[in-house]
Coordinates of C-alpha atoms and ligand atoms in Angstrom, one line a residue:
X26 CA -6.2 37.0 -17.8
X27 CA -9.4 35.2 -18.7
X28 CA -11.6 38.0 -19.3
X29 CA -9.2 38.9 -22.2
X30 CA -10.2 35.8 -24.2
X31 CA -12.6 36.4 -27.1
X32 CA -16.2 35.5 -26.1
X33 CA -16.6 33.8 -29.6
X34 CA -14.2 31.2 -28.6
X35 CA -16.8 29.5 -26.4
X36 CA -18.5 28.4 -29.7
X37 CA -15.5 26.3 -30.4
X38 CA -16.8 23.8 -27.8
X39 CA -19.7 22.9 -30.2
X40 CA -17.5 20.0 -31.5
X41 CA -19.2 16.7 -31.9
X42 CA -17.0 14.0 -30.7
X43 CA -19.1 11.2 -32.2
X44 CA -19.2 13.0 -35.6
X45 CA -15.2 13.5 -35.6
X46 CA -14.7 9.9 -34.3
X47 CA -16.4 8.7 -37.6
X48 CA -13.7 10.9 -39.6
X49 CA -10.9 9.4 -37.6
X50 CA -12.2 5.8 -38.4
X51 CA -12.1 6.9 -41.9
X52 CA -8.5 7.5 -41.8
X53 CA -7.7 4.4 -39.8
X54 CA -9.5 2.6 -42.5
X55 CA -6.9 3.7 -45.0
X56 CA -3.7 1.6 -44.0
X57 CA -0.4 3.4 -44.1
X58 CA 2.6 1.6 -43.3
X59 CA 5.8 3.5 -43.4
X60 CA 7.2 1.3 -46.0
X61 CA 4.2 1.8 -48.4
X62 CA 4.6 5.2 -50.2
X63 CA 1.7 4.2 -52.5
X64 CA -0.7 3.8 -49.5
X65 CA 0.6 7.2 -47.9
X66 CA -0.2 9.1 -51.4
X67 CA -3.6 7.6 -51.3
X68 CA -4.4 8.9 -47.9
X69 CA -2.9 12.4 -48.9
X70 CA -4.9 12.4 -52.1
X71 CA -8.0 11.8 -50.0
X72 CA -7.1 14.6 -47.6
X73 CA -6.3 17.1 -50.3
X74 CA -9.9 16.3 -51.8
X75 CA -11.6 17.4 -48.8
X76 CA -10.1 20.8 -49.3
X77 CA -11.7 21.1 -52.8
X78 CA -13.2 24.6 -53.3
X79 CA -11.7 25.9 -49.9
X80 CA -9.2 28.9 -49.9
X81 CA -6.3 27.1 -48.9
X82 CA -2.9 26.3 -50.8
X83 CA -1.6 22.8 -51.0
X84 CA 1.7 21.7 -51.8
X85 CA 2.6 18.1 -52.1
X86 CA 6.3 16.8 -51.5
X87 CA 6.7 13.5 -53.4
X88 CA 7.7 10.1 -51.9
X89 CA 11.3 9.3 -52.4
X90 CA 13.9 6.9 -51.1
X91 CA 11.3 4.6 -50.2
X92 CA 9.8 7.2 -47.9
X93 CA 6.1 8.4 -48.1
X94 CA 5.3 11.8 -49.4
X95 CA 4.6 14.9 -47.5
X96 CA 1.9 17.7 -47.7
X97 CA 1.7 21.2 -46.5
X98 CA -1.8 22.9 -46.3
X99 CA -1.7 26.7 -46.1
X100 CA -4.5 29.0 -45.0
X101 CA -3.7 32.7 -45.2
X102 CA -6.6 34.7 -45.8
X103 CA -6.6 38.5 -46.2
X104 CA -6.4 40.0 -42.6
X105 CA -4.1 37.6 -40.8
X106 CA -0.5 38.2 -40.4
X107 CA 2.8 37.2 -39.3
X108 CA 4.4 33.8 -39.0
X109 CA 2.0 31.0 -39.2
X110 CA 0.7 28.8 -36.4
X111 CA 2.0 25.2 -37.5
X112 CA 0.3 21.9 -36.9
X113 CA 2.3 19.0 -37.3
X114 CA 1.4 15.3 -37.7
X115 CA 2.2 12.0 -39.5
X116 CA 0.0 9.8 -41.4
X117 CA 2.3 6.7 -41.4
X118 CA 1.8 3.9 -38.8
X119 CA 3.9 1.0 -37.7
X120 CA 1.2 -1.4 -38.8
X121 CA 1.5 -3.4 -42.0
X122 CA -0.9 -3.6 -44.7
X123 CA -3.4 -6.3 -43.8
X124 CA -3.5 -5.6 -40.1
X125 CA -7.1 -4.2 -40.2
X126 CA -8.4 -7.4 -41.8
X127 CA -6.9 -9.2 -38.6
X128 CA -8.0 -6.4 -36.4
X129 CA -10.8 -4.3 -37.5
X130 CA -11.7 -0.9 -35.8
X131 CA -14.0 -1.6 -32.8
X132 CA -15.7 0.3 -30.1
X133 CA -15.8 -0.8 -26.4
X134 CA -17.6 2.0 -24.6
X135 CA -15.4 5.1 -24.6
X136 CA -12.5 3.1 -26.1
X137 CA -12.1 3.3 -30.0
X138 CA -9.5 0.6 -31.0
X139 CA -7.6 0.5 -34.3
X140 CA -4.1 0.2 -35.7
X141 CA -2.5 3.6 -35.8
X142 CA -5.5 5.3 -34.3
X143 CA -3.7 6.7 -31.2
X144 CA -0.3 7.1 -32.9
X145 CA -1.5 9.2 -34.5
X146 CA -4.4 9.2 -37.1
X147 CA -6.7 10.8 -34.4
X148 CA -4.3 13.9 -33.8
X149 CA -3.5 14.1 -37.5
X150 CA -7.0 14.1 -38.5
X151 CA -8.2 16.7 -35.8
X152 CA -5.4 19.0 -37.0
X153 CA -6.6 18.8 -40.6
X154 CA -10.1 18.8 -39.9
X155 CA -9.9 21.9 -37.7
X156 CA -8.1 23.7 -40.3
X157 CA -10.7 22.5 -42.8
X158 CA -13.6 24.0 -40.6
X159 CA -11.8 27.2 -39.8
X160 CA -11.3 27.8 -43.8
X161 CA -14.8 26.5 -44.5
X162 CA -16.4 28.9 -41.9
X163 CA -14.1 31.9 -43.3
X164 CA -12.8 32.5 -40.1
X165 CA -9.9 35.0 -40.3
X166 CA -7.3 33.8 -37.6
X167 CA -4.8 36.1 -36.3
X168 CA -1.8 34.2 -37.8
X169 CA -1.9 32.0 -41.0
X170 CA -2.5 28.4 -40.3
X171 CA -0.3 25.8 -41.7
X172 CA -0.7 21.9 -41.5
X173 CA 2.2 19.7 -42.2
X174 CA 1.6 16.0 -42.6
X175 CA 4.5 13.5 -43.3
X176 CA 4.7 9.9 -44.1
X177 CA 8.0 8.8 -42.7
X178 CA 7.9 9.6 -39.0
X179 CA 7.8 6.1 -37.7
X180 CA 11.2 5.4 -39.5
X181 CA 13.0 8.6 -38.0
X182 CA 11.6 11.2 -40.7
X183 CA 14.8 10.7 -42.8
X184 CA 13.3 12.5 -45.8
X185 CA 10.8 14.9 -44.0
X186 CA 13.3 16.1 -41.4
X187 CA 14.7 19.0 -43.6
X188 CA 11.0 20.2 -44.2
X189 CA 10.2 19.9 -40.6
X190 CA 13.2 21.9 -39.6
X191 CA 12.5 24.7 -42.3
X192 CA 8.7 24.7 -41.6
X193 CA 9.3 25.0 -37.7
X194 CA 11.8 27.6 -38.4
X195 CA 9.2 29.7 -40.3
X196 CA 6.5 29.3 -37.5
X197 CA 5.3 31.5 -34.7
X198 CA 4.8 28.2 -32.7
X199 CA 4.4 24.5 -33.3
X200 CA 1.6 22.1 -32.3
X201 CA 2.0 18.3 -32.5
X202 CA -1.1 16.3 -31.8
X203 CA 0.9 13.2 -30.9
X204 CA -0.8 11.0 -28.4
X205 CA -1.8 12.3 -25.0
X206 CA -0.8 10.1 -22.0
X207 CA -2.0 10.2 -18.4
X208 CA -4.7 12.4 -17.0
X209 CA -7.2 13.9 -19.5
X210 CA -5.7 17.0 -21.4
X211 CA -2.0 16.2 -20.6
X212 CA 0.2 17.7 -23.2
X213 CA 4.0 17.0 -23.7
X214 CA 6.7 19.9 -23.0
X215 CA 9.8 17.9 -23.2
X216 CA 11.1 14.8 -24.8
X217 CA 14.2 13.3 -24.3
X218 CA 16.9 13.1 -27.4
X219 CA 17.5 9.7 -28.9
X220 CA 20.7 8.2 -30.1
X221 CA 21.6 4.6 -31.4
X222 CA 24.8 3.0 -31.7
X223 CA 26.2 -0.2 -33.2
X224 CA 29.3 -1.5 -31.7
X225 CA 31.2 -4.3 -33.2
X226 CA 34.3 -6.1 -31.9
X227 CA 36.7 -7.9 -34.3
X228 CA 38.8 -10.4 -32.5
X229 CA 40.8 -13.6 -33.7
X230 CA 39.2 -16.9 -33.9
X231 CA 41.1 -20.1 -32.7
X232 CA 40.5 -23.7 -31.7
X233 CA 39.0 -23.6 -28.1
X234 CA 40.8 -26.7 -27.1
X235 CA 43.8 -26.7 -29.3
X236 CA 45.3 -23.1 -29.5
X237 CA 42.9 -21.0 -27.4
X238 CA 45.7 -18.6 -26.4
X239 CA 46.2 -17.7 -30.0
X240 CA 42.5 -16.4 -30.5
X241 CA 41.1 -13.0 -29.2
X242 CA 37.6 -13.4 -28.2
X243 CA 35.2 -10.8 -29.4
X244 CA 32.6 -11.8 -26.9
X245 CA 34.7 -11.3 -24.0
X246 CA 35.3 -7.8 -25.2
X247 CA 31.7 -7.0 -26.0
X248 CA 31.0 -8.4 -22.4
X249 CA 33.3 -5.6 -21.1
X250 CA 31.7 -3.1 -23.2
X251 CA 28.1 -4.0 -22.1
X252 CA 28.9 -3.6 -18.6
X253 CA 30.9 -0.5 -19.0
X254 CA 28.0 1.2 -20.9
X255 CA 25.4 -0.2 -18.4
X256 CA 27.4 1.4 -15.7
X257 CA 26.8 4.6 -17.2
X258 CA 23.4 4.7 -16.1
X259 CA 24.8 4.9 -12.5
X260 CA 27.3 7.9 -13.3
X261 CA 25.2 10.1 -15.8
X262 CA 22.3 12.1 -14.4
X263 CA 21.0 13.4 -17.6
X264 CA 21.1 10.3 -19.9
X265 CA 20.1 6.6 -19.9
X266 CA 21.6 3.6 -21.9
X267 CA 20.1 0.4 -22.8
X268 CA 22.0 -2.5 -24.4
X269 CA 19.1 -3.8 -26.5
X270 CA 20.6 -6.6 -28.6
X271 CA 23.7 -8.6 -28.3
X272 CA 25.1 -11.1 -31.1
X273 CA 28.2 -13.0 -31.8
X274 CA 30.2 -16.2 -32.0
X275 CA 29.5 -19.4 -34.0
X276 CA 30.2 -22.6 -32.0
X277 CA 31.0 -23.4 -28.5
X278 CA 34.3 -24.6 -29.5
X279 CA 35.5 -21.8 -31.4
X280 CA 37.1 -18.7 -29.9
X281 CA 34.7 -16.0 -31.4
X282 CA 36.1 -13.4 -33.7
X283 CA 33.0 -11.3 -33.9
X284 CA 30.5 -10.1 -31.7
X285 CA 28.4 -6.9 -31.3
X286 CA 25.6 -4.9 -29.5
X287 CA 23.1 -2.3 -30.4
X288 CA 22.8 0.6 -27.8
X289 CA 19.9 2.9 -27.3
X290 CA 20.7 6.2 -25.6
X291 CA 18.3 9.0 -24.2
X292 CA 19.6 12.2 -23.2
X293 CA 17.9 15.3 -21.6
X294 CA 19.8 18.1 -23.1
X295 CA 22.0 19.0 -26.0
X296 CA 25.2 19.4 -24.2
X297 CA 25.1 16.2 -22.7
X298 CA 24.0 14.7 -25.9
X299 CA 27.2 16.1 -27.7
X300 CA 29.5 15.0 -24.9
X301 CA 28.1 11.3 -24.7
X302 CA 27.9 10.9 -28.4
X303 CA 31.6 11.8 -28.9
X304 CA 32.3 9.6 -25.9
X305 CA 30.5 6.5 -27.4
X306 CA 32.1 7.1 -30.9
X307 CA 35.7 7.4 -29.1
X308 CA 35.2 4.0 -27.4
X309 CA 38.4 1.6 -27.6
X310 CA 38.5 -2.1 -27.0
X311 CA 39.6 -3.2 -23.5
X312 CA 41.7 -5.7 -25.2
X313 CA 44.4 -4.1 -27.0
X314 CA 44.5 -7.0 -29.7
X315 CA 40.8 -6.4 -30.6
X316 CA 39.5 -3.7 -33.0
X317 CA 36.2 -2.1 -31.7
X318 CA 33.9 -0.4 -34.4
X319 CA 31.4 2.1 -33.3
X320 CA 28.7 3.4 -35.7
X321 CA 25.8 5.7 -34.8
X322 CA 24.9 9.1 -33.4
X323 CA 22.0 11.2 -32.4
X324 CA 18.8 10.7 -34.4
X325 CA 16.5 13.0 -32.6
X326 CA 17.8 16.1 -30.6
X327 CA 16.4 16.6 -27.3
X328 CA 13.2 18.7 -27.0
X329 CA 13.9 20.8 -23.9
X330 CA 11.1 22.7 -21.8
X331 CA 12.8 26.0 -22.9
X332 CA 11.4 29.5 -21.7
X333 CA 9.6 29.5 -25.2
X334 CA 8.0 26.2 -24.5
X335 CA 6.9 27.3 -21.1
X336 CA 5.3 30.4 -22.5
X337 CA 3.5 28.6 -25.0
X338 CA 2.2 26.1 -22.4
X339 CA 1.3 28.7 -20.0
X340 CA -0.8 30.6 -22.7
X341 CA -2.4 27.0 -23.6
X342 CA -3.4 26.4 -19.8
X343 CA -5.0 29.9 -19.5
X344 CA -7.0 29.2 -22.7
X345 CA -7.9 25.7 -21.4
X346 CA -8.9 27.1 -18.1
X347 CA -11.1 29.7 -19.9
X348 CA -12.7 27.1 -22.0
X349 CA -13.2 24.7 -19.1
X350 CA -11.1 22.2 -20.6
X351 CA -8.5 19.9 -18.8
X352 CA -4.9 20.4 -19.4
X353 CA -1.5 19.3 -17.6
X354 CA 1.8 18.7 -18.8
X355 CA 4.3 15.9 -18.7
X356 CA 7.8 14.9 -20.3
X357 CA 8.2 11.7 -22.3
X358 CA 11.1 9.4 -23.2
X359 CA 9.8 8.5 -26.5
X360 CA 10.6 10.9 -29.3
X361 CA 8.5 12.7 -32.0
X362 CA 8.9 15.1 -34.9
X363 CA 8.2 17.7 -32.1
X364 CA 12.0 17.0 -31.1
X365 CA 13.1 18.4 -34.7
X366 CA 11.0 21.4 -34.4
X367 CA 12.0 22.2 -30.8
X368 CA 15.8 21.9 -31.6
X369 CA 15.9 25.2 -33.3
X370 CA 14.5 27.0 -30.3
X371 CA 11.0 27.4 -31.6
X372 CA 7.9 27.2 -29.1
X373 CA 6.7 23.7 -29.4
X374 CA 3.7 22.0 -27.6
X375 CA 3.4 18.2 -28.3
X376 CA 1.1 15.4 -27.1
X377 CA -2.0 17.5 -28.3
X378 CA -3.8 14.4 -29.6
X379 CA -6.5 12.4 -28.0
X380 CA -6.1 10.4 -24.9
X381 CA -5.8 6.7 -25.1
X382 CA -3.2 3.8 -24.9
X383 CA -1.4 1.1 -26.5
X384 CA 0.9 2.9 -29.0
X385 CA 2.5 0.3 -31.3
X386 CA 0.8 -2.4 -29.5
X387 CA -2.3 -4.4 -30.2
X388 CA -4.4 -2.7 -27.7
X389 CA -3.9 0.7 -29.5
X390 CA -7.2 2.9 -28.7
X391 CA -8.3 6.4 -28.1
X392 CA -10.8 7.7 -25.7
X393 CA -13.8 9.0 -27.8
X394 CA -14.4 11.5 -24.7
X395 CA -11.2 13.2 -25.3
X396 CA -12.1 14.0 -29.0
X397 CA -14.1 17.2 -28.9
X398 CA -12.1 18.7 -25.9
X399 CA -9.0 18.4 -28.2
X400 CA -10.6 19.8 -31.3
X401 CA -12.0 22.7 -29.1
X402 CA -8.5 23.5 -27.8
X403 CA -6.7 23.3 -31.3
X404 CA -9.6 25.5 -32.8
X405 CA -9.2 27.9 -30.1
X406 CA -5.4 28.2 -30.2
X407 CA -5.6 28.6 -33.9
X408 CA -8.4 31.5 -33.7
X409 CA -7.6 33.4 -30.6
X410 CA -5.6 36.5 -30.8
X411 CA -5.3 36.7 -27.1
X412 CA -3.8 33.2 -26.9
X413 CA -1.4 33.9 -29.7
X414 CA -0.1 37.0 -28.0
X415 CA 0.3 35.1 -24.6
X416 CA 1.9 32.3 -26.5
X417 CA 4.4 34.5 -28.7
X418 CA 5.0 37.9 -27.2
Ligands
ZN526 ZN1 3.7 9.2 -33.6

C-alpha cells in the first residue's frame, strides 16, 4: 500500500538528469570493445577511483582468455542485513576502438547519441552512481547493495558467467539496467533463451557432367535441412528458428561435397529448450550416404516470468506509482546476463536502464528525459525497506 512507503523516498526524485548525462558521456568517452581487455581495465580503474574514501569493498576479477575483467562493489554498512540487492551491468560494447572519432557523442533535443550509450553504458553508470551516492550520503539501506560490472557480455559472458550465477544465487533480488524499450519506464520481465547451431553436411564430390551419379550433394542435403528447420516455426508454439547463414560448394560443375548453415533458436521455457536442443543435436541426414555434423547448444537459458519475477515487478510498480514515475513491462527476444541470473530462480528485473533506441546500430541513443526517473527508481529500490519486503517476502 502506497502509504507504507517511507516519506524520505520522495527526496530520491531530486536527481539532476543533465548532471548524470555528463557522467554517462564520460563513460561513453572511454571506448570498451569486448575484444580489448586493456580498455575495459581502464574504465574499471576509473570507476574504482570514484569510490576512493567511501566505505565500500571492491573486488577485481582480472581479464582472462581474451575477455575483459569484472568488478564487484559491495556496500554493507552496519545496520543492514540479509542477502544483497544486486545490480548487474556490462561495460563492454559492440563498438571497435576508434568509433568515437567517426561518430562522436552528440545531442539533438532529448536524444543523446553515442556508441554503447544505450547498450548499456547509461544503465551501468546509473547503477554505479546510485550506489556511490548512497554510500557517500551514509544511507543505511535495508539490505547490502552490490554492483557487478562485467566486460564480456557482448560476446556471451563466457568468462563472467560463473560469477554472475554465483552472485545472483547469493542475492535477494537482481536488477539489470539494460536498455528500456517502448513506452517510458518499460522494464523487462521475460527474455527468450538463445541457442545456436552449426550444421555441416559432408557429401561426395563428382563431375557434374561426367559422373554426377557417383556424387552426393551436400547442398541438396542442406536444402532439406533448411526447409525442415524453418518448418519447425509452424509446428513449435514456444520456439522460433532462423537459418541465418548458408555456405557450400565450389564450382557450378562440381557436385558439392560440403555445405553448411548456422541456425539461431529462441525459446520461451527450459523444458522446450532441452527438448529442442536434443532434437537439433540428434538430426540426421535425409540422404543416408551423407554425414551430417551438428554442433552447438543453449547459450543463454530462458528468463521466465516466474512468480518471483512477478512479485519483484509488482513491488516495483507500487513503488513507481508512489513516486509518480512511469513503469510498464514487456518481454524481449534478445538476451542479457539477466537470463543467467534468472535461470536459478532468482527474482530478476531487467530493462531498468534509460529509454532510447538503436542498440548495436549507428543511431544508438538514450533519451535524456529518462535518466533522472531511472536513477530515482533505482535509488528507491535500494533504500526502501517497504519495497524490499514487498519484493522478497
Ligand atoms: Zn547489453
